[in-house]
Amino acid sequence: MMIGLVVAIAAGGAMGALVRYGAQLLWPARGARVPVAVLLVNVVGSAIGGVFLALAQWDSGGTFAVSSSLALIVMTGFCGGLTTFSTFSVETVELASAGSWRPAAANVVLNVILGLGGAALAFTVTYGVIIVTTGAFVG
């Protein structure tokens, strides 16, 4: 693996982590019924991952194709730094240990449903835009 790619992935991860930190400053988890910042970054990161998955899979010479290196930088680097399973887990346990079972359950359901939904929707929309724009279909 090229050192430049490793550095770019690390830089992407740092940028994603800084965006997550900013979101956590804007929407602190303490006292919130559902930790909005982590939910938001997980859904946005999943959607970005869905877009780049669709773009990285487009290999028919389409004008929207991205290199595997760019996909790694964005998905592994930026989205990896942005999204967080550990914080989601800790905040859920914190809610449950305080006896806030409904908010804890809502946090789990919202992160899973909206995260998967965001990735699937972004992937589908991106593929649709590519197909409509190029008139091609990749099966």
Short mmCIF file of N, CA and C in Angstrom, two decimals:
data_model
loop_
_atom_site.label_atom_id
_atom_site.label_comp_id
_atom_site.label_asym_id
_atom_site.label_seq_id
_atom_site.Cartn_x
_atom_site.Cartn_y
_atom_site.Cartn_z
N MET A 1 0.85 -1.17 0.00
CA MET A 1 0.00 0.00 0.00
C MET A 1 0.90 1.24 0.00
N MET A 2 0.52 2.21 -0.77
CA MET A 2 1.33 3.42 -0.88
C MET A 2 1.19 4.28 0.37
N ILE A 3 2.31 4.86 0.79
CA ILE A 3 2.31 5.68 2.00
C ILE A 3 1.40 6.89 1.84
N GLY A 4 1.32 7.44 0.62
CA GLY A 4 0.44 8.59 0.38
C GLY A 4 -1.02 8.26 0.65
N LEU A 5 -1.44 7.06 0.25
CA LEU A 5 -2.82 6.64 0.48
C LEU A 5 -3.08 6.46 1.98
N VAL A 6 -2.12 5.88 2.68
CA VAL A 6 -2.27 5.69 4.13
C VAL A 6 -2.40 7.05 4.82
N VAL A 7 -1.58 8.01 4.42
CA VAL A 7 -1.64 9.35 5.01
C VAL A 7 -2.98 10.01 4.68
N ALA A 8 -3.45 9.84 3.44
CA ALA A 8 -4.74 10.43 3.05
C ALA A 8 -5.90 9.82 3.83
N ILE A 9 -5.87 8.51 4.04
CA ILE A 9 -6.92 7.85 4.84
C ILE A 9 -6.88 8.37 6.28
N ALA A 10 -5.68 8.50 6.83
CA ALA A 10 -5.54 9.02 8.20
C ALA A 10 -6.05 10.46 8.28
N ALA A 11 -5.74 11.28 7.28
CA ALA A 11 -6.23 12.67 7.26
C ALA A 11 -7.75 12.70 7.16
N GLY A 12 -8.31 11.82 6.34
CA GLY A 12 -9.76 11.73 6.24
C GLY A 12 -10.38 11.34 7.57
N GLY A 13 -9.75 10.40 8.27
CA GLY A 13 -10.23 9.99 9.58
C GLY A 13 -10.18 11.13 10.58
N ALA A 14 -9.10 11.91 10.53
CA ALA A 14 -8.98 13.06 11.43
C ALA A 14 -10.07 14.08 11.15
N MET A 15 -10.33 14.34 9.87
CA MET A 15 -11.39 15.31 9.52
C MET A 15 -12.75 14.81 9.99
N GLY A 16 -13.03 13.53 9.79
CA GLY A 16 -14.30 12.97 10.25
C GLY A 16 -14.46 13.07 11.75
N ALA A 17 -13.38 12.79 12.48
CA ALA A 17 -13.42 12.87 13.94
C ALA A 17 -13.66 14.30 14.41
N LEU A 18 -13.06 15.26 13.71
CA LEU A 18 -13.28 16.67 14.07
C LEU A 18 -14.71 17.11 13.81
N VAL A 19 -15.30 16.62 12.72
CA VAL A 19 -16.70 16.94 12.44
C VAL A 19 -17.59 16.33 13.53
N ARG A 20 -17.30 15.09 13.91
CA ARG A 20 -18.07 14.46 14.99
C ARG A 20 -17.93 15.24 16.29
N TYR A 21 -16.73 15.67 16.61
CA TYR A 21 -16.49 16.46 17.82
C TYR A 21 -17.31 17.75 17.77
N GLY A 22 -17.34 18.41 16.62
CA GLY A 22 -18.14 19.62 16.47
C GLY A 22 -19.62 19.35 16.70
N ALA A 23 -20.11 18.24 16.17
CA ALA A 23 -21.52 17.88 16.36
C ALA A 23 -21.80 17.62 17.84
N GLN A 24 -20.86 16.98 18.52
CA GLN A 24 -21.06 16.70 19.95
C GLN A 24 -21.01 17.97 20.79
N LEU A 25 -20.27 18.97 20.33
CA LEU A 25 -20.29 20.26 21.02
C LEU A 25 -21.62 20.98 20.81
N LEU A 26 -22.16 20.87 19.59
CA LEU A 26 -23.44 21.52 19.28
C LEU A 26 -24.61 20.86 19.98
N TRP A 27 -24.59 19.53 20.05
CA TRP A 27 -25.69 18.77 20.63
C TRP A 27 -25.16 17.80 21.69
N PRO A 28 -24.85 18.29 22.89
CA PRO A 28 -24.29 17.41 23.93
C PRO A 28 -25.26 16.30 24.32
N ALA A 29 -24.72 15.15 24.64
CA ALA A 29 -25.54 13.99 25.00
C ALA A 29 -26.11 14.11 26.41
N ARG A 30 -25.43 14.76 27.29
CA ARG A 30 -25.89 14.87 28.69
C ARG A 30 -27.25 15.54 28.75
N GLY A 31 -28.19 14.85 29.35
CA GLY A 31 -29.53 15.39 29.52
C GLY A 31 -30.44 15.22 28.32
N ALA A 32 -29.91 14.74 27.21
CA ALA A 32 -30.73 14.55 26.01
C ALA A 32 -31.49 13.23 26.14
N ARG A 33 -32.72 13.23 25.63
CA ARG A 33 -33.49 11.98 25.66
C ARG A 33 -32.86 10.96 24.72
N VAL A 34 -32.46 11.39 23.56
CA VAL A 34 -31.73 10.55 22.62
C VAL A 34 -30.49 11.35 22.21
N PRO A 35 -29.30 10.74 22.26
CA PRO A 35 -28.08 11.45 21.88
C PRO A 35 -28.08 11.82 20.39
N VAL A 36 -28.49 13.04 20.10
CA VAL A 36 -28.72 13.48 18.72
C VAL A 36 -27.44 13.55 17.91
N ALA A 37 -26.35 14.03 18.50
CA ALA A 37 -25.11 14.21 17.74
C ALA A 37 -24.62 12.89 17.16
N VAL A 38 -24.58 11.85 17.97
CA VAL A 38 -24.09 10.56 17.49
C VAL A 38 -25.07 9.96 16.48
N LEU A 39 -26.36 10.11 16.73
CA LEU A 39 -27.36 9.65 15.76
C LEU A 39 -27.14 10.36 14.42
N LEU A 40 -26.98 11.67 14.46
CA LEU A 40 -26.80 12.45 13.23
C LEU A 40 -25.54 12.04 12.48
N VAL A 41 -24.40 11.94 13.18
CA VAL A 41 -23.17 11.58 12.47
C VAL A 41 -23.22 10.15 11.95
N ASN A 42 -23.88 9.25 12.67
CA ASN A 42 -24.00 7.88 12.18
C ASN A 42 -24.87 7.81 10.92
N VAL A 43 -25.97 8.56 10.89
CA VAL A 43 -26.85 8.55 9.72
C VAL A 43 -26.17 9.24 8.54
N VAL A 44 -25.57 10.40 8.77
CA VAL A 44 -24.88 11.12 7.68
C VAL A 44 -23.71 10.30 7.16
N GLY A 45 -22.92 9.73 8.06
CA GLY A 45 -21.79 8.89 7.63
C GLY A 45 -22.24 7.67 6.85
N SER A 46 -23.35 7.07 7.26
CA SER A 46 -23.90 5.93 6.52
C SER A 46 -24.36 6.34 5.13
N ALA A 47 -24.99 7.51 5.04
CA ALA A 47 -25.45 8.00 3.74
C ALA A 47 -24.26 8.31 2.82
N ILE A 48 -23.24 8.95 3.36
CA ILE A 48 -22.04 9.23 2.56
C ILE A 48 -21.42 7.91 2.10
N GLY A 49 -21.36 6.93 2.99
CA GLY A 49 -20.84 5.61 2.61
C GLY A 49 -21.65 4.98 1.50
N GLY A 50 -22.98 5.12 1.56
CA GLY A 50 -23.84 4.59 0.50
C GLY A 50 -23.58 5.24 -0.84
N VAL A 51 -23.37 6.56 -0.84
CA VAL A 51 -23.06 7.28 -2.08
C VAL A 51 -21.75 6.76 -2.67
N PHE A 52 -20.71 6.68 -1.85
CA PHE A 52 -19.42 6.27 -2.37
C PHE A 52 -19.36 4.79 -2.71
N LEU A 53 -20.16 3.97 -2.06
CA LEU A 53 -20.26 2.57 -2.46
C LEU A 53 -20.83 2.47 -3.87
N ALA A 54 -21.89 3.22 -4.13
CA ALA A 54 -22.48 3.22 -5.48
C ALA A 54 -21.49 3.74 -6.51
N LEU A 55 -20.80 4.83 -6.18
CA LEU A 55 -19.84 5.41 -7.12
C LEU A 55 -18.66 4.48 -7.35
N ALA A 56 -18.20 3.81 -6.31
CA ALA A 56 -17.05 2.90 -6.44
C ALA A 56 -17.42 1.65 -7.23
N GLN A 57 -18.69 1.25 -7.20
CA GLN A 57 -19.12 0.07 -7.94
C GLN A 57 -19.41 0.38 -9.40
N TRP A 58 -19.49 1.64 -9.76
CA TRP A 58 -19.79 2.02 -11.13
C TRP A 58 -18.53 1.83 -11.96
N ASP A 59 -18.48 0.75 -12.72
CA ASP A 59 -17.25 0.42 -13.46
C ASP A 59 -17.47 0.30 -14.96
N SER A 60 -18.51 0.93 -15.48
CA SER A 60 -18.79 0.83 -16.91
C SER A 60 -18.35 2.08 -17.67
N GLY A 61 -17.33 2.74 -17.18
CA GLY A 61 -16.84 3.93 -17.85
C GLY A 61 -17.74 5.14 -17.63
N GLY A 62 -18.61 5.08 -16.66
CA GLY A 62 -19.50 6.20 -16.37
C GLY A 62 -18.71 7.41 -15.89
N THR A 63 -19.25 8.58 -16.11
CA THR A 63 -18.54 9.80 -15.74
C THR A 63 -18.52 10.04 -14.24
N PHE A 64 -19.29 9.29 -13.47
CA PHE A 64 -19.35 9.50 -12.03
C PHE A 64 -18.49 8.51 -11.25
N ALA A 65 -17.74 7.67 -11.92
CA ALA A 65 -16.93 6.67 -11.24
C ALA A 65 -15.87 7.34 -10.37
N VAL A 66 -15.58 6.74 -9.23
CA VAL A 66 -14.50 7.22 -8.36
C VAL A 66 -13.48 6.11 -8.21
N SER A 67 -12.25 6.49 -7.98
CA SER A 67 -11.19 5.50 -7.81
C SER A 67 -11.37 4.76 -6.48
N SER A 68 -10.78 3.58 -6.42
CA SER A 68 -10.84 2.83 -5.16
C SER A 68 -10.10 3.58 -4.06
N SER A 69 -9.07 4.33 -4.43
CA SER A 69 -8.33 5.12 -3.44
C SER A 69 -9.22 6.20 -2.83
N LEU A 70 -9.97 6.92 -3.66
CA LEU A 70 -10.87 7.95 -3.14
C LEU A 70 -11.96 7.33 -2.28
N ALA A 71 -12.48 6.19 -2.71
CA ALA A 71 -13.49 5.50 -1.90
C ALA A 71 -12.92 5.11 -0.54
N LEU A 72 -11.68 4.63 -0.49
CA LEU A 72 -11.04 4.29 0.78
C LEU A 72 -10.85 5.52 1.67
N ILE A 73 -10.42 6.62 1.06
CA ILE A 73 -10.20 7.85 1.82
C ILE A 73 -11.51 8.33 2.44
N VAL A 74 -12.58 8.31 1.66
CA VAL A 74 -13.86 8.81 2.15
C VAL A 74 -14.53 7.81 3.09
N MET A 75 -14.64 6.55 2.67
CA MET A 75 -15.40 5.58 3.47
C MET A 75 -14.62 5.10 4.69
N THR A 76 -13.38 4.68 4.51
CA THR A 76 -12.59 4.18 5.64
C THR A 76 -12.07 5.34 6.49
N GLY A 77 -11.59 6.38 5.83
CA GLY A 77 -11.04 7.53 6.55
C GLY A 77 -12.11 8.43 7.14
N PHE A 78 -12.73 9.26 6.29
CA PHE A 78 -13.68 10.26 6.79
C PHE A 78 -14.87 9.64 7.51
N CYS A 79 -15.55 8.69 6.86
CA CYS A 79 -16.73 8.08 7.49
C CYS A 79 -16.36 7.26 8.71
N GLY A 80 -15.19 6.62 8.67
CA GLY A 80 -14.72 5.87 9.84
C GLY A 80 -14.46 6.78 11.03
N GLY A 81 -13.91 7.98 10.77
CA GLY A 81 -13.68 8.94 11.84
C GLY A 81 -14.95 9.64 12.28
N LEU A 82 -15.87 9.82 11.35
CA LEU A 82 -17.12 10.52 11.64
C LEU A 82 -18.08 9.67 12.46
N THR A 83 -18.32 8.46 12.01
CA THR A 83 -19.31 7.60 12.67
C THR A 83 -18.68 6.92 13.87
N THR A 84 -19.53 6.43 14.76
CA THR A 84 -18.98 5.83 15.97
C THR A 84 -19.93 4.80 16.55
N PHE A 85 -19.47 3.59 16.62
CA PHE A 85 -20.27 2.56 17.27
C PHE A 85 -20.01 2.56 18.78
N SER A 86 -18.78 2.85 19.17
CA SER A 86 -18.45 2.82 20.59
C SER A 86 -19.19 3.90 21.37
N THR A 87 -19.25 5.12 20.85
CA THR A 87 -19.97 6.18 21.55
C THR A 87 -21.45 5.88 21.60
N PHE A 88 -22.00 5.39 20.50
CA PHE A 88 -23.41 4.98 20.46
C PHE A 88 -23.67 3.94 21.55
N SER A 89 -22.78 2.96 21.67
CA SER A 89 -22.95 1.89 22.66
C SER A 89 -22.88 2.44 24.08
N VAL A 90 -21.88 3.27 24.36
CA VAL A 90 -21.70 3.82 25.70
C VAL A 90 -22.88 4.71 26.09
N GLU A 91 -23.34 5.56 25.16
CA GLU A 91 -24.47 6.43 25.46
C GLU A 91 -25.75 5.62 25.70
N THR A 92 -25.91 4.53 24.98
CA THR A 92 -27.08 3.67 25.19
C THR A 92 -27.02 3.02 26.56
N VAL A 93 -25.85 2.51 26.95
CA VAL A 93 -25.68 1.91 28.28
C VAL A 93 -25.89 2.97 29.36
N GLU A 94 -25.40 4.17 29.13
CA GLU A 94 -25.58 5.25 30.10
C GLU A 94 -27.06 5.55 30.32
N LEU A 95 -27.83 5.62 29.23
CA LEU A 95 -29.27 5.84 29.35
C LEU A 95 -29.94 4.70 30.12
N ALA A 96 -29.60 3.47 29.74
CA ALA A 96 -30.21 2.30 30.38
C ALA A 96 -29.85 2.23 31.87
N SER A 97 -28.60 2.50 32.20
CA SER A 97 -28.18 2.42 33.61
C SER A 97 -28.82 3.50 34.46
N ALA A 98 -29.29 4.58 33.83
CA ALA A 98 -30.01 5.63 34.55
C ALA A 98 -31.50 5.33 34.63
N GLY A 99 -31.90 4.17 34.11
CA GLY A 99 -33.31 3.79 34.14
C GLY A 99 -34.12 4.37 33.00
N SER A 100 -33.46 4.99 32.04
CA SER A 100 -34.15 5.58 30.88
C SER A 100 -34.24 4.53 29.77
N TRP A 101 -35.06 3.52 30.00
CA TRP A 101 -35.13 2.38 29.08
C TRP A 101 -35.72 2.77 27.73
N ARG A 102 -36.76 3.58 27.72
CA ARG A 102 -37.37 3.97 26.44
C ARG A 102 -36.40 4.79 25.58
N PRO A 103 -35.75 5.83 26.14
CA PRO A 103 -34.76 6.54 25.32
C PRO A 103 -33.61 5.63 24.87
N ALA A 104 -33.19 4.69 25.71
CA ALA A 104 -32.13 3.76 25.32
C ALA A 104 -32.58 2.91 24.14
N ALA A 105 -33.79 2.38 24.23
CA ALA A 105 -34.33 1.57 23.13
C ALA A 105 -34.52 2.42 21.88
N ALA A 106 -35.01 3.64 22.05
CA ALA A 106 -35.19 4.54 20.90
C ALA A 106 -33.85 4.82 20.23
N ASN A 107 -32.80 5.00 21.04
CA ASN A 107 -31.47 5.25 20.49
C ASN A 107 -31.00 4.09 19.63
N VAL A 108 -31.21 2.87 20.10
CA VAL A 108 -30.82 1.68 19.33
C VAL A 108 -31.61 1.60 18.03
N VAL A 109 -32.92 1.71 18.14
CA VAL A 109 -33.79 1.59 16.95
C VAL A 109 -33.48 2.69 15.94
N LEU A 110 -33.37 3.93 16.41
CA LEU A 110 -33.11 5.04 15.50
C LEU A 110 -31.77 4.90 14.80
N ASN A 111 -30.71 4.55 15.53
CA ASN A 111 -29.39 4.40 14.91
C ASN A 111 -29.38 3.28 13.87
N VAL A 112 -29.98 2.16 14.20
CA VAL A 112 -29.97 1.03 13.26
C VAL A 112 -30.84 1.31 12.04
N ILE A 113 -32.09 1.71 12.28
CA ILE A 113 -33.02 1.93 11.16
C ILE A 113 -32.57 3.10 10.29
N LEU A 114 -32.26 4.24 10.91
CA LEU A 114 -31.87 5.41 10.13
C LEU A 114 -30.50 5.25 9.49
N GLY A 115 -29.57 4.58 10.18
CA GLY A 115 -28.25 4.34 9.59
C GLY A 115 -28.33 3.44 8.37
N LEU A 116 -29.00 2.31 8.51
CA LEU A 116 -29.16 1.41 7.36
C LEU A 116 -30.01 2.06 6.27
N GLY A 117 -31.07 2.74 6.69
CA GLY A 117 -31.93 3.42 5.73
C GLY A 117 -31.20 4.50 4.97
N GLY A 118 -30.37 5.27 5.68
CA GLY A 118 -29.59 6.32 5.02
C GLY A 118 -28.62 5.77 4.00
N ALA A 119 -27.94 4.68 4.36
CA ALA A 119 -27.00 4.05 3.43
C ALA A 119 -27.72 3.50 2.21
N ALA A 120 -28.83 2.80 2.44
CA ALA A 120 -29.58 2.21 1.33
C ALA A 120 -30.18 3.28 0.42
N LEU A 121 -30.76 4.31 1.02
CA LEU A 121 -31.36 5.39 0.22
C LEU A 121 -30.31 6.13 -0.59
N ALA A 122 -29.19 6.47 0.04
CA ALA A 122 -28.12 7.18 -0.67
C ALA A 122 -27.55 6.34 -1.80
N PHE A 123 -27.36 5.05 -1.56
CA PHE A 123 -26.86 4.14 -2.59
C PHE A 123 -27.84 4.09 -3.77
N THR A 124 -29.12 3.91 -3.47
CA THR A 124 -30.15 3.80 -4.52
C THR A 124 -30.29 5.09 -5.31
N VAL A 125 -30.32 6.21 -4.63
CA VAL A 125 -30.44 7.51 -5.32
C VAL A 125 -29.22 7.76 -6.19
N THR A 126 -28.03 7.48 -5.67
CA THR A 126 -26.81 7.70 -6.45
C THR A 126 -26.81 6.84 -7.71
N TYR A 127 -27.15 5.57 -7.58
CA TYR A 127 -27.23 4.70 -8.75
C TYR A 127 -28.27 5.22 -9.73
N GLY A 128 -29.41 5.67 -9.23
CA GLY A 128 -30.45 6.21 -10.10
C GLY A 128 -29.98 7.43 -10.86
N VAL A 129 -29.26 8.32 -10.19
CA VAL A 129 -28.73 9.52 -10.85
C VAL A 129 -27.74 9.12 -11.94
N ILE A 130 -26.89 8.15 -11.65
CA ILE A 130 -25.92 7.69 -12.65
C ILE A 130 -26.65 7.11 -13.86
N ILE A 131 -27.65 6.28 -13.62
CA ILE A 131 -28.38 5.65 -14.72
C ILE A 131 -29.11 6.69 -15.56
N VAL A 132 -29.80 7.61 -14.91
CA VAL A 132 -30.55 8.65 -15.64
C VAL A 132 -29.59 9.55 -16.40
N THR A 133 -28.48 9.92 -15.78
CA THR A 133 -27.54 10.84 -16.40
C THR A 133 -26.81 10.22 -17.57
N THR A 134 -26.43 8.95 -17.45
CA THR A 134 -25.63 8.32 -18.50
C THR A 134 -26.48 7.49 -19.47
N GLY A 135 -27.70 7.17 -19.07
CA GLY A 135 -28.54 6.32 -19.90
C GLY A 135 -28.10 4.87 -19.89
N ALA A 136 -27.23 4.53 -18.96
CA ALA A 136 -26.69 3.16 -18.89
C ALA A 136 -27.29 2.43 -17.70
N PHE A 137 -27.12 1.14 -17.71
CA PHE A 137 -27.57 0.32 -16.58
C PHE A 137 -26.51 -0.70 -16.28
N VAL A 138 -26.14 -0.81 -15.00
CA VAL A 138 -25.19 -1.82 -14.58
C VAL A 138 -25.96 -2.84 -13.78
N GLY A 139 -25.92 -4.10 -14.20
CA GLY A 139 -26.69 -5.13 -13.53
C GLY A 139 -25.91 -5.95 -12.58
#
